[in-house]
Amino acid sequence: MQRKRWVAGTVFLLLLVMVVEVGLSTRQESPSWDEGDHIFSGYMNWKNREYSLNPEHPPLVKLIAALPLLPLDLKVAPREGRFFKTEAYYGGRELLYRNDPRYGGHYTADSLLFRAHMAVFVVALLLASLLFLAGREMFGAGAGLVAMTLFVFDPTVLTNAPFVTTDSAAACFFFASVYAFYRYVKAPSWQRMIVCSLTFGTALVSKHSAVLLLPILLLLATGELAGRWYASRRKQQTWSRSDAARIGGAMVAMAAIAIFVLWGVYSFRYAMHPIGATLPPLEARSSGLSPVMSSTILFCTQHHLLPESYLYGLVDVQRVGIWMPSYIFGKLYAHGQWFYFPVALSLKWSIGVLGLLALAIYAFATGRVRKPREVFFLALPALFYLTVAMAGPLNIGVRHVLPVFPFTFALVGGGAWGLMQQRRAWLYPITALLLWHAVDSIRMFPNYMPYANALWGGPTKTHLYLSDSATDWGQELKWTKQYLDAHNIHDCWFAYFPGPFLLPSDYGIPCKLLPTADTNGEMEIEVPLTIHGPVLISYADLNGFEFGTKIRNPYQSFFERQPDAVIANGIAVFNGDFTVPQVASLLPVWKSQTLLTKNPAAALQEALAALAIEPNNFDGQIAAGDALHALNRDPEARQHYAHAMDLVKTMEPSSQNEWNTRIKKKLAELKA
């Protein structure tokens, strides 16, 4: 009895530590990149059953985040008929910031965001508890405590636990589904089958990648049956075909109930909006996907097999992955790289986790810990998910493999506890590695996102290897304000990639905005040829990964120099005066691209204006060529395309391949 109380007290203490870590750190952060978008979408889901806002993500997390906002008297911006993503982003900005008392509202953005964060954080607490329960059932109470400790102090987990995004919930319900299925195959009952069905359905409405659960559960069922058959051959266990029939029938029922849950969260309605919504047709959006993916989604669309919003989201996440460039090891790639996630995990997991993982592999591989079924049910989902992620094109942060974390931590807990039970001497290195992990985490408080372990140089070096949500996701505005106040800075420039959907001015930051890939089409920002610092540049903009190549990166000259200061390991500060032709020529280039179809003559003038500022502006050369071709001045267009081809030769190899193909296609369209 005393031992049970000790274990229960430790679990409670770990949960309390996590609440303190997240509760205090999230108070010091500004919203991350697309949280306003998610919150607004969830709020409108509750109010109007409207699923055309932010359909690229299933609604569960959005609904949870918006739940504590429903009783509040909030003003909502009217719809303006914009592109569906733009509509949600601006709606989120208005919901968070225009209900401030300064604008006649009653709630600051910080108070609304904290409510949403703590609501979503409940999911992480649930996962921490499930880790303990699974570890205890599979390997013993000590294993559950080790796994839970790794989870509670992991910087990546703490970063994503309160964020209004899909990643933490996906990790939770992915793990919950596999754990529930493990419990079912161990001791089948209709109650356990129902639990597995509900967790599977909840995973589907957490993130689109949860569709991977279907093949994973099939593989787990096949492995379980193969194991029983093999054991029966060795006369260690009885086996019959009824086992296969029972598990197969249960899986069909689980899938059916999970789909029912999915439809229920979408109000059992196919259409995204009760009165319709103006979005690009799904057929057109799916045209760039693989033939198998496109035909499957269109078949489901034609027969209304899944909600329209869910199908639209499946298409959108695939499209984003196709065009999204990557940044790793200080280099840009036009598309994802297979080694991205293994590198990210080796950097983002602490030395404590890596050391304990090595010990666990040793324990299982040498047979010192014999738990074949448990190892199979934990290792296969993690490896399957990681393999699919490595084969995919989207490399914008380790959060996209967050479902791998709980399975790994449970395995580590099992291996470590098994070793400690066999020899007391193992207690000392395992305890030391756990302490190392916890101390690493505590030292990162309150800014966990840019964490990197000491093998990679620590958090000050993370930006050299990774970008986007691995280093900077727009959450540093409060720390930026503190830095500017401490240095008495009242005039500055700021390249901040969440703008215009999140603005530094909302936190009293006096900087003028610089253009980024995300302001294209949203804000017309004129920049003089020479700007006077300080110049602040978000690391996500500094490396230019959204442009896909250093040749197109307007901040490449800054990227190649050492910053004078760094704010929160995410924003570089440069003092002095700077000549910035690439930045100054962005606006006329973007104007040219916008004007091309309606007024090619005006588009040409804008393109030539950009080239007058920076003759080697790659996009300016392309824009001039496009405008001249539209004006039937093909010989002149050929000259600009040829100049662009010369610039392609200085690009990274993957970008060379992509742009060579694009420009050759343009050249082929010119008249002889």
XYZ file of C-alpha atoms in Angstrom:
672
model
C 0.000 0.000 0.000
C 2.821 2.394 0.885
C 4.500 1.679 -2.458
C 1.281 2.465 -4.339
C 0.990 5.758 -2.511
C 4.598 6.609 -3.366
C 3.986 5.869 -7.042
C 0.726 7.848 -7.095
C 2.432 10.776 -5.370
C 5.248 10.760 -7.933
C 2.758 10.758 -10.810
C 0.882 13.670 -9.258
C 4.139 15.570 -8.695
C 5.239 15.088 -12.317
C 1.880 16.349 -13.592
C 2.142 19.338 -11.267
C 5.665 20.095 -12.529
C 4.381 20.041 -16.100
C 1.524 22.394 -15.242
C 3.980 24.849 -13.683
C 6.431 24.594 -16.610
C 3.804 25.192 -19.272
C 1.636 27.632 -17.327
C 4.537 29.969 -16.538
C 6.278 29.726 -19.914
C 3.212 30.266 -22.088
C 2.472 33.501 -20.211
C 5.758 34.913 -21.515
C 5.202 34.039 -25.180
C 3.297 35.772 -27.941
C 1.130 33.617 -30.240
C 2.906 31.273 -32.603
C 2.482 31.537 -36.361
C -1.030 30.179 -36.983
C -2.676 29.904 -33.575
C -5.056 32.787 -34.229
C -6.164 31.016 -37.388
C -6.938 27.822 -35.441
C -8.681 29.602 -32.567
C -10.926 31.617 -34.884
C -11.789 28.523 -36.893
C -12.714 26.601 -33.744
C -14.789 29.513 -32.457
C -16.755 29.684 -35.716
C -17.156 25.894 -35.681
C -18.891 26.148 -32.317
C -20.969 29.202 -33.202
C -22.026 28.465 -36.780
C -21.001 24.855 -37.512
C -18.773 26.379 -40.164
C -15.971 24.146 -41.469
C -14.785 26.144 -44.477
C -12.370 28.166 -42.325
C -9.039 26.418 -41.881
C -10.209 23.106 -43.422
C -6.550 22.116 -43.834
C -6.650 20.807 -40.251
C -9.324 18.617 -38.598
C -11.373 20.444 -35.974
C -10.744 18.675 -32.651
C -7.936 20.861 -31.255
C -9.609 24.001 -32.581
C -12.829 23.077 -30.814
C -10.980 22.404 -27.551
C -9.096 25.709 -27.762
C -12.224 27.750 -28.452
C -14.343 26.083 -25.774
C -13.332 28.445 -22.895
C -13.986 31.441 -25.172
C -17.626 30.604 -25.836
C -19.092 32.221 -22.670
C -17.211 35.466 -23.337
C -18.674 38.514 -25.040
C -16.377 38.641 -28.079
C -16.581 40.704 -31.233
C -16.066 38.771 -34.471
C -14.893 40.365 -37.701
C -17.320 39.994 -40.625
C -16.330 37.723 -43.486
C -14.859 39.620 -46.445
C -14.893 36.949 -49.141
C -11.113 36.476 -49.149
C -9.147 33.312 -49.931
C -10.147 30.772 -47.285
C -6.769 30.722 -45.535
C -6.451 34.495 -45.566
C -9.973 34.815 -44.183
C -9.156 32.576 -41.218
C -5.814 34.226 -40.477
C -7.248 37.740 -40.441
C -10.303 36.554 -38.533
C -8.020 35.071 -35.893
C -6.054 38.287 -35.615
C -9.237 40.312 -35.143
C -10.629 37.881 -32.574
C -7.492 37.982 -30.443
C -6.500 41.643 -30.693
C -9.663 43.636 -31.402
C -11.408 42.486 -28.222
C -8.822 44.392 -26.208
C -10.104 47.169 -23.908
C -8.198 49.632 -26.132
C -10.767 48.908 -28.855
C -13.841 48.753 -26.652
C -13.580 45.075 -25.815
C -13.174 43.308 -22.499
C -10.325 40.856 -22.991
C -6.670 41.223 -23.889
C -5.065 38.906 -26.431
C -2.929 37.471 -23.634
C -5.962 36.503 -21.556
C -7.738 34.883 -24.519
C -4.609 33.058 -25.602
C -3.927 31.765 -22.088
C -7.446 30.321 -21.884
C -6.984 28.560 -25.216
C -3.494 27.335 -24.322
C -4.500 25.797 -21.026
C -7.510 24.101 -22.613
C -5.302 22.462 -25.242
C -2.688 21.634 -22.596
C -5.134 19.172 -21.029
C -4.399 16.852 -23.969
C -0.686 16.781 -23.061
C -1.557 15.997 -19.449
C -3.731 13.142 -20.685
C -0.839 11.777 -22.755
C 1.532 12.020 -19.779
C -0.938 9.978 -17.731
C -1.386 7.423 -20.521
C 2.375 7.009 -20.744
C 2.507 6.052 -17.093
C -0.450 3.662 -17.381
C 0.951 1.995 -20.508
C 4.444 1.730 -19.062
C 3.112 0.230 -15.841
C 0.966 -2.321 -17.643
C 3.651 -3.315 -20.129
C 6.802 -3.279 -17.999
C 6.026 -2.198 -14.434
C 5.341 0.989 -12.465
C 8.996 2.069 -12.576
C 8.959 1.964 -16.381
C 5.872 4.153 -16.425
C 7.554 6.714 -14.181
C 10.702 6.807 -16.329
C 8.630 7.303 -19.499
C 6.530 9.974 -17.841
C 9.620 11.808 -16.571
C 11.103 11.906 -20.071
C 7.833 13.287 -21.418
C 7.294 15.906 -18.717
C 10.773 17.411 -19.135
C 11.152 17.131 -22.916
C 11.617 20.630 -24.451
C 9.833 19.728 -27.692
C 6.858 18.360 -25.757
C 6.760 21.462 -23.534
C 6.950 23.712 -26.594
C 3.994 22.116 -28.320
C 1.886 21.133 -25.295
C -0.060 24.437 -25.072
C 0.057 25.475 -28.733
C -3.244 25.515 -30.594
C -1.967 23.169 -33.287
C -2.654 19.570 -34.217
C 0.667 18.031 -33.171
C 0.230 17.395 -29.449
C -3.260 15.957 -29.895
C -2.067 13.743 -32.743
C 0.666 12.328 -30.496
C -1.813 11.755 -27.672
C -4.546 9.962 -29.574
C -2.147 8.088 -31.842
C -0.550 6.581 -28.743
C -3.923 6.097 -27.057
C -5.251 4.161 -30.066
C -2.287 1.768 -30.176
C -2.344 1.293 -26.397
C -6.092 0.587 -26.494
C -5.560 -1.934 -29.304
C -2.779 -3.592 -27.301
C -5.153 -3.995 -24.366
C -7.832 -5.410 -26.670
C -5.655 -8.114 -28.249
C -4.374 -9.097 -24.787
C -7.851 -9.577 -23.366
C -10.594 -9.094 -25.987
C -13.889 -7.620 -24.838
C -16.512 -5.428 -26.409
C -15.728 -2.670 -23.881
C -12.072 -2.567 -24.924
C -13.067 -2.654 -28.579
C -15.289 0.403 -28.049
C -12.464 2.272 -26.294
C -10.107 1.535 -29.189
C -12.733 2.668 -31.695
C -13.278 5.968 -29.898
C -9.562 6.725 -29.590
C -9.082 5.869 -33.273
C -11.910 8.211 -34.240
C -10.546 10.950 -31.993
C -7.136 10.579 -33.627
C -8.716 11.019 -37.075
C -10.206 14.375 -36.058
C -6.914 15.469 -34.480
C -4.654 15.433 -37.537
C -4.816 14.066 -41.067
C -1.703 11.939 -40.554
C -3.798 9.771 -38.208
C -4.979 7.892 -41.317
C -1.672 6.031 -40.870
C -3.263 4.305 -37.894
C -5.207 2.031 -40.236
C -2.149 0.324 -41.786
C -0.374 0.387 -38.413
C -3.230 -1.410 -36.644
C -3.405 -3.905 -39.511
C 0.315 -4.608 -39.177
C 0.007 -4.931 -35.400
C -2.893 -7.361 -35.791
C -0.947 -9.389 -38.358
C 2.090 -9.511 -36.111
C -0.020 -10.530 -33.112
C -1.617 -13.390 -35.061
C 1.740 -14.477 -36.481
C 3.172 -14.527 -32.982
C 0.312 -16.671 -31.706
C 0.673 -19.079 -34.640
C 4.419 -19.383 -34.050
C 3.887 -19.967 -30.333
C 1.331 -22.692 -31.096
C 3.839 -24.441 -33.377
C 6.206 -24.575 -30.425
C 3.331 -25.742 -28.216
C 3.642 -22.630 -26.040
C 0.151 -21.340 -26.790
C -3.044 -22.487 -28.460
C -4.123 -20.853 -31.703
C -7.173 -21.143 -33.910
C -8.638 -19.410 -36.915
C -11.290 -17.943 -34.662
C -8.572 -15.649 -33.242
C -8.046 -14.148 -36.676
C -11.778 -13.875 -37.299
C -12.334 -12.193 -33.944
C -9.561 -9.616 -34.424
C -10.532 -9.022 -38.062
C -14.166 -8.456 -37.165
C -13.198 -6.161 -34.320
C -11.037 -4.066 -36.647
C -13.899 -3.644 -39.102
C -16.139 -2.519 -36.250
C -13.411 -0.163 -34.949
C -13.015 1.461 -38.374
C -16.788 1.885 -38.717
C -17.145 3.481 -35.279
C -14.104 5.701 -35.898
C -15.646 6.992 -39.132
C -18.886 7.602 -37.229
C -16.924 9.693 -34.695
C -15.320 11.615 -37.561
C -18.700 12.448 -39.080
C -20.039 13.395 -35.656
C -17.356 15.993 -35.074
C -18.263 17.474 -38.466
C -21.940 17.641 -37.369
C -22.855 14.756 -39.700
C -22.851 17.216 -42.573
C -20.950 16.801 -45.816
C -20.813 20.474 -46.852
C -18.155 22.692 -45.262
C -20.579 25.552 -44.714
C -24.324 25.348 -44.160
C -24.939 27.971 -46.845
C -21.941 27.150 -49.029
C -18.534 28.769 -49.246
C -16.434 30.229 -52.039
C -13.347 28.048 -52.254
C -11.316 26.750 -55.197
C -12.966 23.542 -56.471
C -11.623 20.390 -54.876
C -11.066 18.871 -58.310
C -8.743 21.725 -59.277
C -6.933 21.664 -55.923
C -6.218 17.927 -56.220
C -4.845 18.115 -59.784
C -1.227 18.400 -58.624
C -1.355 15.301 -56.417
C -0.343 11.776 -57.345
C -2.910 9.989 -59.544
C -3.720 7.466 -56.797
C -4.200 10.125 -54.110
C -6.199 12.396 -56.410
C -8.532 9.659 -57.680
C -9.109 8.316 -54.156
C -10.052 11.715 -52.773
C -12.279 12.531 -55.744
C -14.023 9.150 -55.392
C -14.736 9.933 -51.726
C -15.951 13.374 -52.792
C -18.322 12.091 -55.456
C -19.905 9.578 -53.084
C -19.773 11.776 -49.959
C -17.882 9.072 -48.065
C -16.134 11.610 -45.810
C -16.920 15.233 -44.862
C -15.999 17.760 -47.531
C -13.842 19.788 -45.141
C -11.839 16.694 -44.161
C -11.203 15.803 -47.809
C -10.299 19.396 -48.633
C -7.782 19.330 -45.795
C -6.200 16.114 -47.061
C -5.646 17.780 -50.414
C -4.300 20.970 -48.895
C -1.673 19.343 -46.660
C -0.440 17.346 -49.647
C -0.185 20.499 -51.764
C 1.715 22.371 -49.051
C 4.192 19.515 -48.775
C 4.798 19.474 -52.527
C 5.913 23.105 -52.794
C 7.435 23.682 -49.350
C 11.253 23.987 -49.456
C 13.555 22.680 -46.708
C 16.441 24.060 -44.676
C 18.935 21.787 -42.975
C 22.632 22.035 -42.106
C 22.613 25.655 -43.263
C 21.578 24.681 -46.803
C 18.365 25.175 -48.733
C 16.625 22.456 -50.700
C 13.706 22.808 -53.091
C 11.979 19.844 -51.432
C 12.148 17.612 -48.364
C 15.183 15.461 -47.572
C 14.964 11.898 -46.220
C 17.525 12.517 -43.475
C 15.752 15.581 -42.040
C 13.792 13.894 -39.239
C 16.576 11.565 -38.002
C 18.838 14.620 -37.764
C 16.112 16.669 -36.064
C 15.490 13.952 -33.481
C 19.204 13.544 -32.740
C 19.335 17.301 -32.154
C 16.065 17.804 -30.286
C 16.284 14.804 -27.963
C 18.486 15.486 -24.963
C 21.674 13.538 -24.312
C 19.740 11.933 -21.479
C 17.089 10.610 -23.871
C 19.656 9.472 -26.442
C 21.702 7.689 -23.778
C 18.660 5.963 -22.302
C 17.460 4.984 -25.782
C 20.830 3.339 -26.451
C 20.549 1.426 -23.153
C 16.999 0.319 -23.995
C 18.066 -0.951 -27.419
C 20.878 -2.853 -25.727
C 18.479 -4.331 -23.171
C 15.990 -5.571 -25.770
C 18.544 -6.635 -28.412
C 20.562 -8.764 -25.972
C 17.493 -10.353 -24.437
C 18.168 -8.908 -21.004
C 14.605 -7.618 -21.105
C 12.184 -10.047 -22.782
C 8.914 -8.395 -23.719
C 8.435 -9.209 -27.422
C 4.761 -8.249 -27.702
C 5.257 -4.937 -25.863
C 8.357 -4.024 -27.875
C 6.511 -4.853 -31.090
C 3.482 -2.717 -30.190
C 5.715 0.252 -29.329
C 8.486 -0.001 -31.908
C 6.431 -0.710 -35.020
C 4.157 2.396 -34.842
C 7.129 4.665 -34.125
C 9.257 3.256 -36.957
C 6.337 3.200 -39.412
C 5.399 6.803 -38.689
C 9.016 7.968 -38.885
C 9.580 6.128 -42.170
C 6.516 7.715 -43.773
C 7.628 11.156 -42.534
C 11.114 10.618 -43.961
C 9.615 9.710 -47.331
C 7.340 12.770 -47.284
C 8.186 16.244 -48.578
C 7.359 18.373 -45.506
C 10.427 19.322 -43.422
C 9.414 22.267 -41.227
C 10.021 21.070 -37.695
C 10.361 18.035 -35.471
C 6.771 18.587 -34.298
C 5.635 16.664 -37.383
C 6.994 13.457 -35.848
C 5.757 14.202 -32.329
C 3.719 10.930 -32.327
C 7.064 9.105 -32.309
C 7.926 10.588 -28.892
C 5.527 8.699 -26.550
C 6.301 5.320 -28.153
C 10.033 5.976 -27.813
C 9.711 7.146 -24.214
C 7.649 4.065 -23.311
C 10.287 1.790 -24.864
C 13.052 3.641 -23.045
C 11.152 3.328 -19.781
C 10.715 -0.402 -20.278
C 14.354 -1.023 -21.129
C 15.711 1.158 -18.329
C 13.423 -0.342 -15.684
C 14.229 -3.868 -16.836
C 17.956 -3.237 -16.484
C 17.532 -1.679 -13.044
C 15.533 -4.682 -11.859
C 18.268 -7.060 -12.968
C 21.263 -5.226 -11.495
C 21.244 -2.401 -8.998
C 24.360 -0.947 -10.639
C 22.227 0.209 -13.579
C 20.424 2.588 -11.241
C 23.295 5.069 -11.243
C 23.818 5.721 -14.995
C 20.069 5.689 -15.607
C 19.412 8.167 -12.808
C 22.260 10.375 -14.070
C 20.791 10.413 -17.593
C 17.324 11.245 -16.248
C 18.774 14.127 -14.233
C 20.708 15.342 -17.278
C 17.462 15.375 -19.243
C 15.591 17.287 -16.523
C 18.365 19.850 -16.007
C 18.590 20.453 -19.767
C 14.880 21.215 -19.778
C 14.961 23.494 -16.745
C 17.812 25.510 -18.270
C 15.656 26.172 -21.364
C 12.788 27.716 -19.387
C 10.791 29.642 -20.555
C 11.739 29.426 -24.250
C 11.825 25.720 -25.066
C 11.428 25.897 -28.860
C 15.039 26.491 -29.977
C 16.401 23.658 -27.826
C 19.327 21.610 -29.139
C 21.433 19.231 -27.096
C 25.101 19.833 -26.315
C 26.253 17.453 -29.051
C 24.944 19.991 -31.575
C 26.163 23.057 -29.695
C 23.072 23.899 -27.668
C 20.165 26.269 -28.423
C 22.393 29.083 -29.700
C 23.331 26.854 -32.667
C 19.924 25.405 -33.570
C 19.355 27.960 -36.348
C 22.474 26.697 -38.116
C 20.809 23.323 -38.710
C 17.017 23.778 -38.714
C 14.386 26.449 -39.272
C 10.698 27.269 -38.822
C 9.091 25.649 -35.756
C 12.419 24.112 -34.737
C 13.790 27.549 -33.838
C 11.353 30.396 -34.310
C 7.594 30.284 -34.804
C 6.833 33.913 -34.060
C 6.505 33.472 -30.285
C 9.238 35.975 -29.247
C 7.471 39.340 -29.511
C 7.336 39.944 -25.749
C 11.036 39.208 -25.388
C 11.723 41.453 -28.376
C 9.874 44.300 -26.689
C 11.953 43.777 -23.539
C 15.173 43.888 -25.570
C 14.220 47.103 -27.375
C 13.196 48.788 -24.123
C 16.419 47.727 -22.401
C 18.477 49.220 -25.244
C 16.288 52.320 -25.608
C 15.555 51.562 -29.290
C 12.661 53.501 -30.807
C 13.401 53.245 -34.532
C 14.182 49.962 -36.260
C 13.266 47.552 -39.076
C 11.813 44.085 -38.504
C 11.483 41.099 -40.870
C 8.933 39.016 -38.983
C 7.408 36.127 -40.907
C 4.010 35.891 -39.102
C 3.199 39.404 -40.324
C 0.708 40.619 -41.382
C -1.405 38.135 -39.400
C 0.525 38.881 -36.212
C 2.020 42.356 -35.900
C 4.909 43.497 -33.681
C 3.048 46.780 -33.102
C 0.463 44.878 -31.024
C 3.186 44.479 -28.407
C 4.430 48.051 -28.598
C 7.373 47.234 -30.859
C 8.221 50.424 -32.799
C 9.921 48.729 -35.787
C 8.852 49.246 -39.384
C 8.005 45.972 -41.103
C 10.245 44.541 -43.803
C 8.737 42.376 -46.564
C 8.841 38.591 -46.246
C 7.551 35.692 -48.301
C 4.355 35.849 -46.239
C 3.621 39.538 -46.829
C 3.541 38.926 -50.596
C 0.022 39.755 -51.736
C -1.013 40.913 -48.261
C 0.942 44.126 -47.631
C 2.664 46.649 -49.906
C 5.849 47.482 -48.007
C 8.130 50.001 -49.639
C 11.747 49.830 -48.540
C 14.435 52.406 -49.453
C 17.700 51.244 -50.975
C 19.528 51.998 -47.723
C 18.028 51.320 -44.324
C 19.304 52.436 -40.944
C 19.486 49.825 -38.188
C 18.925 48.212 -35.899
C 17.538 45.599 -38.288
C 15.739 42.667 -36.645
C 15.273 39.511 -38.692
C 13.435 36.397 -37.597
C 15.602 33.310 -38.101
C 12.792 31.816 -40.189
C 13.282 34.737 -42.614
C 17.045 35.087 -42.281
C 17.849 31.761 -43.932
C 15.256 32.354 -46.680
C 13.943 28.789 -46.633
C 10.525 29.824 -47.936
C 12.214 31.170 -51.067
C 13.841 27.787 -51.719
C 17.279 29.079 -52.737
C 19.830 31.615 -51.532
C 19.606 33.415 -54.886
C 16.019 34.427 -54.133
C 16.594 35.137 -50.423
C 16.351 38.927 -49.954
C 18.196 38.635 -46.630
C 21.102 36.518 -47.862
C 23.612 39.307 -47.191
C 22.490 39.357 -43.548
C 22.542 35.550 -43.368
C 26.217 35.593 -44.336
C 27.245 37.918 -41.518
C 27.355 37.542 -37.750
C 24.473 39.263 -35.920
C 25.325 41.851 -33.284
C 22.816 40.312 -30.879
C 20.226 37.528 -30.765
C 16.834 37.732 -29.029
C 15.492 34.494 -27.498
C 17.617 32.390 -29.881
C 15.139 33.265 -32.620
C 15.614 36.841 -33.817
C 18.911 38.235 -35.104
C 19.794 41.895 -34.538
C 22.069 43.842 -36.894
C 23.289 47.351 -36.068
C 24.416 49.888 -38.659
C 23.363 51.103 -42.096
C 22.682 48.588 -44.856
C 22.181 48.760 -48.604
C 19.433 46.262 -49.431
C 18.694 46.172 -53.188
C 17.188 42.673 -53.021
C 14.742 43.789 -50.326
C 13.932 47.116 -51.996
C 13.148 45.378 -55.308
C 10.673 42.884 -53.810
C 7.598 45.108 -53.965
C 7.838 46.018 -57.682
C 8.461 42.358 -58.531
C 5.367 41.272 -56.620
C 3.327 44.071 -58.209
C 4.472 42.863 -61.613
C 3.343 39.320 -60.865
C -0.068 40.595 -59.720
C -0.570 42.817 -62.776
C 0.579 40.291 -65.380
C -2.773 38.919 -66.527
C -4.742 42.184 -66.331
C -2.196 44.739 -67.496
C 1.042 43.263 -68.894
C 2.349 46.700 -69.870
C 2.121 47.905 -66.274
C 3.592 44.582 -65.145
C 6.585 45.193 -67.400
C 7.137 48.653 -65.925
C 7.158 47.230 -62.406
C 9.551 44.443 -63.384
C 11.926 46.911 -65.037
C 11.719 49.130 -61.948
C 12.799 46.173 -59.836
C 15.703 45.411 -62.170
C 16.772 49.044 -62.058
C 17.219 48.602 -58.308
C 18.798 45.138 -58.524
C 19.755 43.841 -62.000
C 20.402 40.344 -60.623
C 16.991 40.006 -59.027
C 16.075 36.510 -60.211
C 12.319 36.946 -59.852
C 12.600 40.352 -61.551
C 14.179 38.744 -64.612
C 11.430 36.125 -64.737
C 8.734 38.788 -64.256
C 10.168 40.911 -67.076
C 10.304 37.893 -69.359
C 6.703 36.957 -68.549
C 5.438 40.494 -69.175
C 7.319 40.805 -72.476
C 5.967 37.443 -73.624
C 2.437 38.591 -72.778
C 3.106 41.676 -74.935
C 4.323 39.457 -77.825
C 7.883 40.803 -77.486
C 9.424 37.361 -77.388
C 13.003 38.202 -78.480
C 13.301 40.591 -75.523
C 11.652 38.047 -73.232
C 14.265 35.490 -74.277
C 17.048 37.793 -73.081
C 15.564 38.043 -69.589
C 14.956 34.304 -69.380
C 18.558 33.724 -70.470
C 19.771 36.031 -67.689
C 17.649 34.062 -65.244
C 19.175 30.806 -66.542
C 22.635 32.196 -65.786
C 21.519 32.906 -62.225
C 20.149 29.369 -61.914
C 23.707 28.063 -62.322
C 24.586 29.638 -58.956
C 21.691 27.951 -57.122
C 21.783 24.849 -54.959
C 21.543 21.579 -56.993
C 17.927 20.766 -56.105
C 16.824 24.311 -56.906
C 18.770 24.232 -60.176
C 16.806 21.184 -61.275
C 13.476 22.787 -60.446
C 14.149 26.205 -62.001
C 15.846 24.798 -65.094
C 12.664 22.894 -65.822
C 10.457 25.948 -65.243
C 12.496 28.320 -67.405
C 12.960 25.809 -70.212
C 9.187 25.484 -70.312
C 8.887 29.271 -70.634
C 11.506 29.345 -73.386
C 9.644 26.623 -75.270
C 6.532 28.819 -75.306
C 8.325 31.680 -77.055
C 7.999 32.146 -80.789
C 11.017 31.212 -82.852
